[in-house]
CSV table of C-alpha atoms in Angstrom, one decimal:
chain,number,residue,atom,x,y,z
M,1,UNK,CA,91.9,-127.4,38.0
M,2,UNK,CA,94.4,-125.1,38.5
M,3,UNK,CA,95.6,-124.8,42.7
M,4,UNK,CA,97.3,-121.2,43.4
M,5,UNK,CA,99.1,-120.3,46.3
M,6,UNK,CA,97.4,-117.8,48.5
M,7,UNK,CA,100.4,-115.2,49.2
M,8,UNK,CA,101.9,-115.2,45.6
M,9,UNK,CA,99.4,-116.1,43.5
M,10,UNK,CA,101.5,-118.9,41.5
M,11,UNK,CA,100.4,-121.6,39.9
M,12,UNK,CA,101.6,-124.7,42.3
M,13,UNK,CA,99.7,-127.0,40.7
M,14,UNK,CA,97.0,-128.0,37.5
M,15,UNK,CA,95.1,-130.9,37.8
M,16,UNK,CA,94.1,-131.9,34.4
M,17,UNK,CA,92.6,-135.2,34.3
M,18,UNK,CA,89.5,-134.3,35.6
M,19,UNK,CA,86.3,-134.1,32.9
M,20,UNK,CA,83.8,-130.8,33.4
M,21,UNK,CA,85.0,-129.8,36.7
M,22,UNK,CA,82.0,-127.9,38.2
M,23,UNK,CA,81.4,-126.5,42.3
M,24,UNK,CA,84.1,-127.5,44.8
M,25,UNK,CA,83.9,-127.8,48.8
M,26,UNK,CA,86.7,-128.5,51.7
M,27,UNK,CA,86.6,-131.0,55.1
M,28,UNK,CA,86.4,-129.2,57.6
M,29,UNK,CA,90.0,-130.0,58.2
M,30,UNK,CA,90.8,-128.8,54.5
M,31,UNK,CA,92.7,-132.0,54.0
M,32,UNK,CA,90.3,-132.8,50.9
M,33,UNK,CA,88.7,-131.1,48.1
M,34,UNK,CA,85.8,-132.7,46.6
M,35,UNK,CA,85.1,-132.0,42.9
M,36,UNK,CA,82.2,-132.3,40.9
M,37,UNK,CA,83.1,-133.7,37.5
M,38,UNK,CA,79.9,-132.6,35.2
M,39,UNK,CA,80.9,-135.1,32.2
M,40,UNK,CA,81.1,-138.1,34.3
M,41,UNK,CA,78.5,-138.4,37.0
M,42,UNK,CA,81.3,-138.7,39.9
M,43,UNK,CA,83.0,-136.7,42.4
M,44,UNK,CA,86.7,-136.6,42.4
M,45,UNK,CA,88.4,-135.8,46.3
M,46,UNK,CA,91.9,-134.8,45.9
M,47,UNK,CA,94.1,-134.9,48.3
M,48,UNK,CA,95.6,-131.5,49.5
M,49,UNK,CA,98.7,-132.0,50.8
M,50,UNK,CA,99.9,-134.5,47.7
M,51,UNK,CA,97.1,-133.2,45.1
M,52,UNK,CA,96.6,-136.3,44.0
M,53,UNK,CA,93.0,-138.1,43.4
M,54,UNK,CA,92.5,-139.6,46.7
M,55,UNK,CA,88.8,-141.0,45.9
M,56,UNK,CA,86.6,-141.2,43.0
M,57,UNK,CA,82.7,-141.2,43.9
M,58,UNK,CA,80.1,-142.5,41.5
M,59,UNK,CA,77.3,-140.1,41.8
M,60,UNK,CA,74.3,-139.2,39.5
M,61,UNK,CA,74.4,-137.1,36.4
M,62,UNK,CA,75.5,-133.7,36.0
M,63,UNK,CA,77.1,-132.8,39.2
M,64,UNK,CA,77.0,-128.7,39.4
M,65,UNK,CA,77.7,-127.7,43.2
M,66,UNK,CA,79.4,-129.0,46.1
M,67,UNK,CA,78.6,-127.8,49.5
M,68,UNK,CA,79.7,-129.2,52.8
M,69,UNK,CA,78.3,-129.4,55.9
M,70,UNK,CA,80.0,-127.4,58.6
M,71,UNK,CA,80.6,-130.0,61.6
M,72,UNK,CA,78.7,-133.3,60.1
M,73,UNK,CA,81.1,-135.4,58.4
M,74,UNK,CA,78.8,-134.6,55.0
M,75,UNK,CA,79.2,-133.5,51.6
M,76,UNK,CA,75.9,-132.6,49.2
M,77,UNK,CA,76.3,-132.4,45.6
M,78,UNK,CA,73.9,-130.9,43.6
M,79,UNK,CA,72.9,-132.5,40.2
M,80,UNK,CA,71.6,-130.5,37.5
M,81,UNK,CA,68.7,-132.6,35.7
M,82,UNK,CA,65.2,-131.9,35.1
M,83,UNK,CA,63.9,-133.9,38.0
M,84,UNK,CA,67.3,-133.2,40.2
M,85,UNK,CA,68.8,-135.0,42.9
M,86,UNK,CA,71.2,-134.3,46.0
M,87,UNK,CA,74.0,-136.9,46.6
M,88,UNK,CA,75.2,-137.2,50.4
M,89,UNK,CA,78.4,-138.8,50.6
M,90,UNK,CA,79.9,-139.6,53.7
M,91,UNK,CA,83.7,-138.5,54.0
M,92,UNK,CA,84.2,-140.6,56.1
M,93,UNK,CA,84.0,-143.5,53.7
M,94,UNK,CA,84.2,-141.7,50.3
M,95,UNK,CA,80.6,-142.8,49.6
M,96,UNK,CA,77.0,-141.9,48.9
M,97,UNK,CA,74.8,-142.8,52.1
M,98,UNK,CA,71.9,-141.2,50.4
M,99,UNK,CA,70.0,-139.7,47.5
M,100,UNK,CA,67.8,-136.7,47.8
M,101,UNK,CA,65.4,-135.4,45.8
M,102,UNK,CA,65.5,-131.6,44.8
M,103,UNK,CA,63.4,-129.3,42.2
M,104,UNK,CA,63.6,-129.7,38.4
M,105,UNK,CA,67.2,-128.4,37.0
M,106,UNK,CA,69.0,-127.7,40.6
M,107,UNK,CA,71.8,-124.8,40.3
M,108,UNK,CA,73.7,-124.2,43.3
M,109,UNK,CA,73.4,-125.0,46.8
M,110,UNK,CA,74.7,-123.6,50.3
M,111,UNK,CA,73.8,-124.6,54.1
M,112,UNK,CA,72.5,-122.9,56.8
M,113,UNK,CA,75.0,-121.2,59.7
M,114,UNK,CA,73.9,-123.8,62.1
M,115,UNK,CA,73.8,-126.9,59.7
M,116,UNK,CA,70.2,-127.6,60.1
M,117,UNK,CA,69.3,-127.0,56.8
M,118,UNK,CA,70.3,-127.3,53.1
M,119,UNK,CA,69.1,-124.8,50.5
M,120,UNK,CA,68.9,-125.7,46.7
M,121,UNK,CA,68.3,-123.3,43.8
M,122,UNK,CA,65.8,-124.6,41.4
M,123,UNK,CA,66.3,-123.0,37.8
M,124,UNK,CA,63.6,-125.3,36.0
M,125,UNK,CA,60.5,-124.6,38.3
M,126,UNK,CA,61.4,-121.4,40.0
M,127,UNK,CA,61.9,-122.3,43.7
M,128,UNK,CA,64.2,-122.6,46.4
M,129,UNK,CA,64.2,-126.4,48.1
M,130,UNK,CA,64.2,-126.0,51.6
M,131,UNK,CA,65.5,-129.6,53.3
M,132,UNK,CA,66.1,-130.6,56.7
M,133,UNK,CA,69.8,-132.3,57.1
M,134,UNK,CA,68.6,-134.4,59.7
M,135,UNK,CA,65.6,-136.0,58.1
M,136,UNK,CA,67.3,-135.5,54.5
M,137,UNK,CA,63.8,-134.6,53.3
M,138,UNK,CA,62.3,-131.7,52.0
M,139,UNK,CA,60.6,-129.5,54.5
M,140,UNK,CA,59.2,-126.9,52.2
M,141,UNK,CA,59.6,-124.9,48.1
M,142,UNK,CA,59.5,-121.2,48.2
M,143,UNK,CA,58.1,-120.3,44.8
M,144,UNK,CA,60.1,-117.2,43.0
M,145,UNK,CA,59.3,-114.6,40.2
M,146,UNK,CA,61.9,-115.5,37.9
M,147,UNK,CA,64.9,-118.1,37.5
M,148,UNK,CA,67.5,-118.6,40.4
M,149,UNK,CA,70.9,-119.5,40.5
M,150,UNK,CA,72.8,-118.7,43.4
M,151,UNK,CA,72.5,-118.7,46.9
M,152,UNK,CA,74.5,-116.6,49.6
M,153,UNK,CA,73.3,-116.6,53.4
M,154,UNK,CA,74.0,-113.7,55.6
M,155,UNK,CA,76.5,-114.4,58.8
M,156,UNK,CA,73.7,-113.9,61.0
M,157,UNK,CA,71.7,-117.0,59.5
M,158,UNK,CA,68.4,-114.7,59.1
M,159,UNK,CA,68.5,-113.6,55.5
M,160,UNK,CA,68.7,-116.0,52.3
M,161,UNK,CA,69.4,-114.5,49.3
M,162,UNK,CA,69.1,-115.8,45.7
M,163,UNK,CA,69.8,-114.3,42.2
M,164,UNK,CA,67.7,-114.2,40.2
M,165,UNK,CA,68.6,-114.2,36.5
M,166,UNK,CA,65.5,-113.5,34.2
M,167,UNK,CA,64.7,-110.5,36.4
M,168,UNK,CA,67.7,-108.7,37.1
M,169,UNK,CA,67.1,-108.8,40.3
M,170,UNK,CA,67.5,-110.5,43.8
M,171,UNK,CA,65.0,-112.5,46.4
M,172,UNK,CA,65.5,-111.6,50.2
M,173,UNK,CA,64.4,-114.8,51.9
M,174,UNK,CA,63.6,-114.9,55.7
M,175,UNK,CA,65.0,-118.5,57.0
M,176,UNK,CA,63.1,-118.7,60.1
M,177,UNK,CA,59.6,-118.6,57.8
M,178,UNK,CA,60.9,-119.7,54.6
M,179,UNK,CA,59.3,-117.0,53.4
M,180,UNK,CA,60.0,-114.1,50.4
M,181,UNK,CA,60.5,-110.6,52.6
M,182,UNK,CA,61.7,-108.9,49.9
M,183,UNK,CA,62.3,-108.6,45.7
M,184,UNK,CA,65.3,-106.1,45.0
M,185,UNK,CA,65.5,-104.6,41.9
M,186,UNK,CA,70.0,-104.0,41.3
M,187,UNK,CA,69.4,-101.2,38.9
M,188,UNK,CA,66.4,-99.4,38.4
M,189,UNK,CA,67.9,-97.7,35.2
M,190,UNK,CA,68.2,-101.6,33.7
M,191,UNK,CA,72.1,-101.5,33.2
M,192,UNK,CA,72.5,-104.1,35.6
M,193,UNK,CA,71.4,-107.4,33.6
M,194,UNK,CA,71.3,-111.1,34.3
M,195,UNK,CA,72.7,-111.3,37.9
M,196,UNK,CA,74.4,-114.3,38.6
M,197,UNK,CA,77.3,-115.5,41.1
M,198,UNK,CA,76.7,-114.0,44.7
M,199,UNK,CA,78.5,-113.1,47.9
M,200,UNK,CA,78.3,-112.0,50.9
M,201,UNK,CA,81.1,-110.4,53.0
M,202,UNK,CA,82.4,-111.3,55.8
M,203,UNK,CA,80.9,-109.0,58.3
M,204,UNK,CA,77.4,-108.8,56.7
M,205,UNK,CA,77.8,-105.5,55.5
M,206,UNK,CA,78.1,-105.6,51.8
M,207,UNK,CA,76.1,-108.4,49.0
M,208,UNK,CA,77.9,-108.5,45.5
M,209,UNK,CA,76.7,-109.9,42.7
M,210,UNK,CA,78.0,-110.6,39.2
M,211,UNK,CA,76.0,-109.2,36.2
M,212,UNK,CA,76.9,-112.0,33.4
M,213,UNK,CA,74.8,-109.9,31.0
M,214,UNK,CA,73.9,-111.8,27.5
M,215,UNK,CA,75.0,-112.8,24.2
M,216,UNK,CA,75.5,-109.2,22.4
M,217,UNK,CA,75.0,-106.9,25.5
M,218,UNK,CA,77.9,-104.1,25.9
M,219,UNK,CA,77.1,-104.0,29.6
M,220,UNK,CA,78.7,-105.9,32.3
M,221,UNK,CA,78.9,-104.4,35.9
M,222,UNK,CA,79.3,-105.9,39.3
M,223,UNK,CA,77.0,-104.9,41.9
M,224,UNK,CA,77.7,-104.2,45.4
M,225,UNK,CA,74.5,-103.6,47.8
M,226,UNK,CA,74.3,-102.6,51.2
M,227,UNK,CA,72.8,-104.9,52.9
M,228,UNK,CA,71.3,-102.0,55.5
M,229,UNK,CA,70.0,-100.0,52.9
M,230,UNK,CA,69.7,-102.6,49.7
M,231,UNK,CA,70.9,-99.7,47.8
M,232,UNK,CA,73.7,-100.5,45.2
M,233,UNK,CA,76.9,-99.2,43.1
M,234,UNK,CA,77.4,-100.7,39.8
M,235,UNK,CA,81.1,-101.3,39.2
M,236,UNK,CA,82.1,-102.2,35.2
M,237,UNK,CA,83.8,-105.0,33.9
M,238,UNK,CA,85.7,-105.5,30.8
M,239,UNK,CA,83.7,-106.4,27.8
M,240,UNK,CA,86.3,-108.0,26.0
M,241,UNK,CA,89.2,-110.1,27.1
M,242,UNK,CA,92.8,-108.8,26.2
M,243,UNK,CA,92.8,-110.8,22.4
M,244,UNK,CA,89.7,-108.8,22.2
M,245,UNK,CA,87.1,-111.6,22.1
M,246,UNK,CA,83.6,-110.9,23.5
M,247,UNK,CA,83.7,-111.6,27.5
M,248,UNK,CA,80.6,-113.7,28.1
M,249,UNK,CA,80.5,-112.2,31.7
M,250,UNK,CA,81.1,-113.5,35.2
M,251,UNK,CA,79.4,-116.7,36.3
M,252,UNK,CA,80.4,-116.5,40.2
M,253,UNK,CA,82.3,-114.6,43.2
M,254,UNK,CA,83.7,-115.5,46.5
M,255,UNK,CA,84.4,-113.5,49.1
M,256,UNK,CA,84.7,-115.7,52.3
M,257,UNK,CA,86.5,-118.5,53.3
M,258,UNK,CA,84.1,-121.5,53.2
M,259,UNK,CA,82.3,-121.5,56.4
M,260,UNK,CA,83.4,-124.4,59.2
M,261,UNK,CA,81.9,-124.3,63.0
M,262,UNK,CA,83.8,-122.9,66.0
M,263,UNK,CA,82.6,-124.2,69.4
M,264,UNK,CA,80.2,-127.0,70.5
M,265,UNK,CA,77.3,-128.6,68.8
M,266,UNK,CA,74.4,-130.8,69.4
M,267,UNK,CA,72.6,-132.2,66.6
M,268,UNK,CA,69.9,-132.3,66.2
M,269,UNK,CA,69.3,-128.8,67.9
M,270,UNK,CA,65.2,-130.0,67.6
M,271,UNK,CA,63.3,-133.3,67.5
M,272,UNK,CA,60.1,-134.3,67.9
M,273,UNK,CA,58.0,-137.7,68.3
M,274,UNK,CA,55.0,-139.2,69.1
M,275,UNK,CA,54.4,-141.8,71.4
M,276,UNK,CA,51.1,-144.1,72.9
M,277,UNK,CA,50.4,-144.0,76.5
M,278,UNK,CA,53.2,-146.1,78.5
M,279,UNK,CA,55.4,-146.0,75.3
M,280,UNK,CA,59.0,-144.9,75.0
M,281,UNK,CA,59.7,-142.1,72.8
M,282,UNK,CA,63.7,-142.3,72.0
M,283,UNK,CA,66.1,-140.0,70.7
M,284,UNK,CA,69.5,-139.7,68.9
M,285,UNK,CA,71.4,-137.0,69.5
M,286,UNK,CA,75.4,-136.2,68.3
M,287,UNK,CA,77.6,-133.7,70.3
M,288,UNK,CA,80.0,-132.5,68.3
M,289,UNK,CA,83.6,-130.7,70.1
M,290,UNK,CA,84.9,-128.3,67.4
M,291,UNK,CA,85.9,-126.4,69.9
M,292,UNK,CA,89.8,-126.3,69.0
M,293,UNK,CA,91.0,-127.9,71.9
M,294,UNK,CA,90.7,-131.4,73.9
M,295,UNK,CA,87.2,-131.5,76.5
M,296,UNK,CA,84.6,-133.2,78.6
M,297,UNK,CA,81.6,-132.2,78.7
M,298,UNK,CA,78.5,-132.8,81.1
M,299,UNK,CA,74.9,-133.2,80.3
M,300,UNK,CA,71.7,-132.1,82.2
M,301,UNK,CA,68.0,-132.2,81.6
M,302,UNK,CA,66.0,-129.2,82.2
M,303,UNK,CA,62.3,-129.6,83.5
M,304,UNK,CA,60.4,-131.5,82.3
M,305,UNK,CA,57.0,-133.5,83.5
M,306,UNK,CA,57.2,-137.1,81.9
M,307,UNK,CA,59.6,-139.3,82.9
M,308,UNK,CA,63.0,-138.7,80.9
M,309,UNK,CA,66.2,-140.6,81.1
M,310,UNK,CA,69.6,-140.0,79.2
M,311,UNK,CA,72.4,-142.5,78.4
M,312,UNK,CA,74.9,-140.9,79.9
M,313,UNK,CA,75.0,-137.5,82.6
M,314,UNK,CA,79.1,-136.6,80.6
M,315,UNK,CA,81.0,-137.5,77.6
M,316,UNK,CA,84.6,-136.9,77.0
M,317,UNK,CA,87.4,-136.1,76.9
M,318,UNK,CA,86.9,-135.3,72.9
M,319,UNK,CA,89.6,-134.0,71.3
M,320,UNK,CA,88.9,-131.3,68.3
M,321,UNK,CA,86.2,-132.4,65.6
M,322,UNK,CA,85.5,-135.4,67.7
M,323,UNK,CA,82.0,-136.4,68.2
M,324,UNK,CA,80.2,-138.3,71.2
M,325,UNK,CA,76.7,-140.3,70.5
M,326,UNK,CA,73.7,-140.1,73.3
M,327,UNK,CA,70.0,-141.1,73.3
M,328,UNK,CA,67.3,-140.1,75.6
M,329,UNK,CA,64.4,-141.7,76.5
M,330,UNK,CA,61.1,-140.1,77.5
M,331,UNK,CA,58.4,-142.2,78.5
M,332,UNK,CA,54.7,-141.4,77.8
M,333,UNK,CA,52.3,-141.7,81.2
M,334,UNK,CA,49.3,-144.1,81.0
M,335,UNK,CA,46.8,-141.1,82.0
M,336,UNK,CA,48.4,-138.6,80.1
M,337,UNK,CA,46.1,-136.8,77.5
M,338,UNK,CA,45.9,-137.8,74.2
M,339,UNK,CA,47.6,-135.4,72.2
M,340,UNK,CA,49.5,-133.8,75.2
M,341,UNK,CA,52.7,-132.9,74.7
M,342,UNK,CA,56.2,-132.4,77.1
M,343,UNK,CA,59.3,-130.9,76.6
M,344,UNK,CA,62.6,-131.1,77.7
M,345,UNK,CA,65.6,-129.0,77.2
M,346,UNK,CA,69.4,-130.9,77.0
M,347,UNK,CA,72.2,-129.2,77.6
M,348,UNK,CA,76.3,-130.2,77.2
M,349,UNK,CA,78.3,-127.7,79.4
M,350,UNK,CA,82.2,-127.8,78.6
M,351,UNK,CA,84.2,-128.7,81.3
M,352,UNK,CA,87.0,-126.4,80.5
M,353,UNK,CA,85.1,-123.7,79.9
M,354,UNK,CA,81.7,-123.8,80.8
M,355,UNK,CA,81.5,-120.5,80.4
M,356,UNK,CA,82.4,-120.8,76.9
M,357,UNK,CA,81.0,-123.9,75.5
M,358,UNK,CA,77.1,-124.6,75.9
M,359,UNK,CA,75.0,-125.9,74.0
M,360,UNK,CA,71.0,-127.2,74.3
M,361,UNK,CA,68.6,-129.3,72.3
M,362,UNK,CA,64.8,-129.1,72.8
M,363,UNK,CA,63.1,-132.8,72.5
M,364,UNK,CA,59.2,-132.6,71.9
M,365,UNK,CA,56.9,-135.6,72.9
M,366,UNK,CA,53.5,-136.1,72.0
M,367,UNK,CA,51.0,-138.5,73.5
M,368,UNK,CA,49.1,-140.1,70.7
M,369,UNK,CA,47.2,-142.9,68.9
M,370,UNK,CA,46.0,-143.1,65.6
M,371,UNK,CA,42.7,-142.2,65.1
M,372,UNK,CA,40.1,-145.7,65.8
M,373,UNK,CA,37.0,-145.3,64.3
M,374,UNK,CA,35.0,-147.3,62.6
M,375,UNK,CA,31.6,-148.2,60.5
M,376,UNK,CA,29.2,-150.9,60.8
M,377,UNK,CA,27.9,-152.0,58.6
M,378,UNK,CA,30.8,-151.5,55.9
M,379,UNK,CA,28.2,-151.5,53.4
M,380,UNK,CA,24.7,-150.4,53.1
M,381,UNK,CA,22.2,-151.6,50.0
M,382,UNK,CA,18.5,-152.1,49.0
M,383,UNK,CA,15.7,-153.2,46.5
M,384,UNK,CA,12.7,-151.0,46.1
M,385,UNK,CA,10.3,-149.4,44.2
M,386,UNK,CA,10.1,-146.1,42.4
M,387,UNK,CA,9.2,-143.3,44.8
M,388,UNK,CA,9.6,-145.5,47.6
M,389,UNK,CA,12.3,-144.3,50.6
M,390,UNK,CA,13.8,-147.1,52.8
M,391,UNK,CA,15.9,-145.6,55.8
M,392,UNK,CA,18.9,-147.8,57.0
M,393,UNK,CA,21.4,-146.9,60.1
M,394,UNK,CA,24.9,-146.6,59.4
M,395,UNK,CA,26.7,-146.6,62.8
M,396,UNK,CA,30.0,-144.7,63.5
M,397,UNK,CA,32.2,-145.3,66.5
M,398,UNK,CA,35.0,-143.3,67.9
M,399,UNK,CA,37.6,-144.8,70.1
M,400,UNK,CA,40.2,-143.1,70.2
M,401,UNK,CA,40.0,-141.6,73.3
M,402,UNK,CA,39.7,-137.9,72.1
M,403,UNK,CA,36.5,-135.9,70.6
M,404,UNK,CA,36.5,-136.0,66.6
M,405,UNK,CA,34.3,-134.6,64.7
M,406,UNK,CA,33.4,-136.5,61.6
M,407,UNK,CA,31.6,-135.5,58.5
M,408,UNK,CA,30.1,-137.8,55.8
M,409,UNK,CA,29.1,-137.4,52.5
């Protein structure tokens, strides 16, 4: 591992004792880098102001990407096996709180704008693993033409985009319906081969992605694509490095710095639960100030019909990447409809700034029971002759306080 400095591009430090370094994220603080070290099943953090190994993490097999979340204090690590896993390792602690499961062969990894959500590239079935960071559990796989490899998200949050390697081309992903909006071809003419590594720049305007090409191929270009347009101009790379050996292509790009929240957030931004009638229905929720500065702020509840209580109406003062713990409890009314539902908005208003700094939370609750029917008897038999037909009465009972329709076969 070889740390440069910025302004003059010296060498100010190598790290060499780490095995297979592979993917690398900061805190939000920078203070660390975490390291994935692909011989050993760990993650080495180093510590940035001494480069020394601050930490080694025991993790599973083949760690290939590091991504951090940008205000929870959470790193994933991606590991590249057939049936692949996430690590999430707490930096607060240096330790794995939980393992995640992910598609077969997991490439690369990044996390959406707003934190709620972690995507994973899937090489070995085609997909893209869509998982909620608040539940840590997959919310949904969108299926691709051809093998991915990277990720890049678009400032705005709407737009996923994912290489895809076998057909020299990239997947437009729409992240409010997980859904494919559009297949781009790079290079019509086929120059462009095996895209790779991707980026996005800073202001939106521009995706570029690295053609690695293949073993043999003369070609090796970088593409840069409007993202407006999706048309692109194909900029060449050396084929050979200067002792003349074949160049095997570029593998990744980066363009911005890694991604860490400005302002206020309450997470989760969304939650919902299901409660019987005269039940409590209660609720976790983390403000977190990264707002750059020391603040109080208050809390208020919107409208809302059931009856809703919160821990606390103000927390503070919190200085910069400090965080404040609430619940709120919403209580289910004995007549209210089964399978009704009421919401209610939170929202933390800075002090300072209120102006500035807002932030809400919807909370969904759901009046509900399981579903109470039964059969009687649980069993139905007889003994008689050929061509005789014996009727019997099978009765079904619903009591769970809702129509149902119920079909037996």
């Amino acid at each position: 591992i070889i740390v440069l400095d910025r302004d003059t591009h010296e060498v100010l430090q190598t790290i060499s004792d780490q095995q297979g370094p592979a993917g690398i994220a900061f805190t939000q603080d920078s203070a660390y880098a975490l390291i994935g070290s692909n011989y050993y099943g760990e993650v080495v953090v180093i510590d940035m102001s001494t480069f020394a190994t601050a930490a080694v993490i025991d993790t599973a097999e083949s760690p290939i990407s590091v991504v951090m979340h940008p205000y929870l204090p959470a790193a994933y690590v991606v590991h590249r096996l057939y049936e692949g896993s996430v690590s999430v390792i707490d930096t607060l602690t240096w330790t794995v709180s939980q393992q995640v499961k992910a598609g077969s062969n997991p490439h690369h990894a990044v996390i959406s704008r707003d934190g709620s959500h972690l995507y994973l590239s899937n090489k070995g079935n085609n997909t893209v693993s869509v998982i909620d960071t608040r539940s840590l559990k997959q919310e949904t796989e969108v299926r691709l033409d051809a093998m991915p490899r990277d990720l890049a998200i678009h400032p705005d949050g709407l737009s996923l985009y994912v290489t895809q390697s076998w057909g020299d081309a990239f997947a437009i992903i729409d992240t409010a319906t997980n859904e494919v909006q559009q297949t781009v071809d790079v290079d019509p003419g086929d120059s462009f081969t095996k895209p790779w590594g991707m980026d996005v720049t800073c202001d939106g305007g521009t995706l570029i992605t690295t053609g690695s090409g293949g073993w043999g191929e003369e070609t090796r270009q970088v593409a840069l694509t409007d993202t407006g347009t999706l048309t692109s101009v194909l900029l060449p790379m050396p084929d050979r490095d200067e002792d003349g050996y074949p160049d095997t292509g570029a593998r990744d790009v980066a363009v911005c710095p890694q991604y860490v929240a400005e302002g206020i957030f309450l997470f989760p931004a969304a939650q919902s639960q299901r409660a019987g009638r005269g039940e409590d229905a209660v609720y976790e929720l983390i403000l977190f100030n990264f707002s750059g500065k020391e603040d109080s702020y208050a809390l208020a509840l919107g409208a809302h019909a059931w009856d809703s209580v919160l821990s606390t109406d103000a927390v503070g003062p919190m200085s910069h990447g400090e965080s404040a713990v609430m619940t709120m409890t919403v209580t289910v009314p004995q007549d209210a409809d089964w399978y009704a539902t009421d919401s209610v908005t939170l929202t933390a208003t800075s002090a300072a700034e209120p102006e500035t700094y807002q932030e809400t939370a919807v909370l969904i609750t759901e009046a509900y029971a399981p579903p109470a029917m039964t059969v009687s008897p649980l069993s139905l038999s007889s003994t008689q002759d050929a061509g005789e037909v014996v009727g019997q009465t099978l009765d079904v009972a619903n009591g769970a306080g809702v129509d149902l329709d119920f079909e037996i076969g």
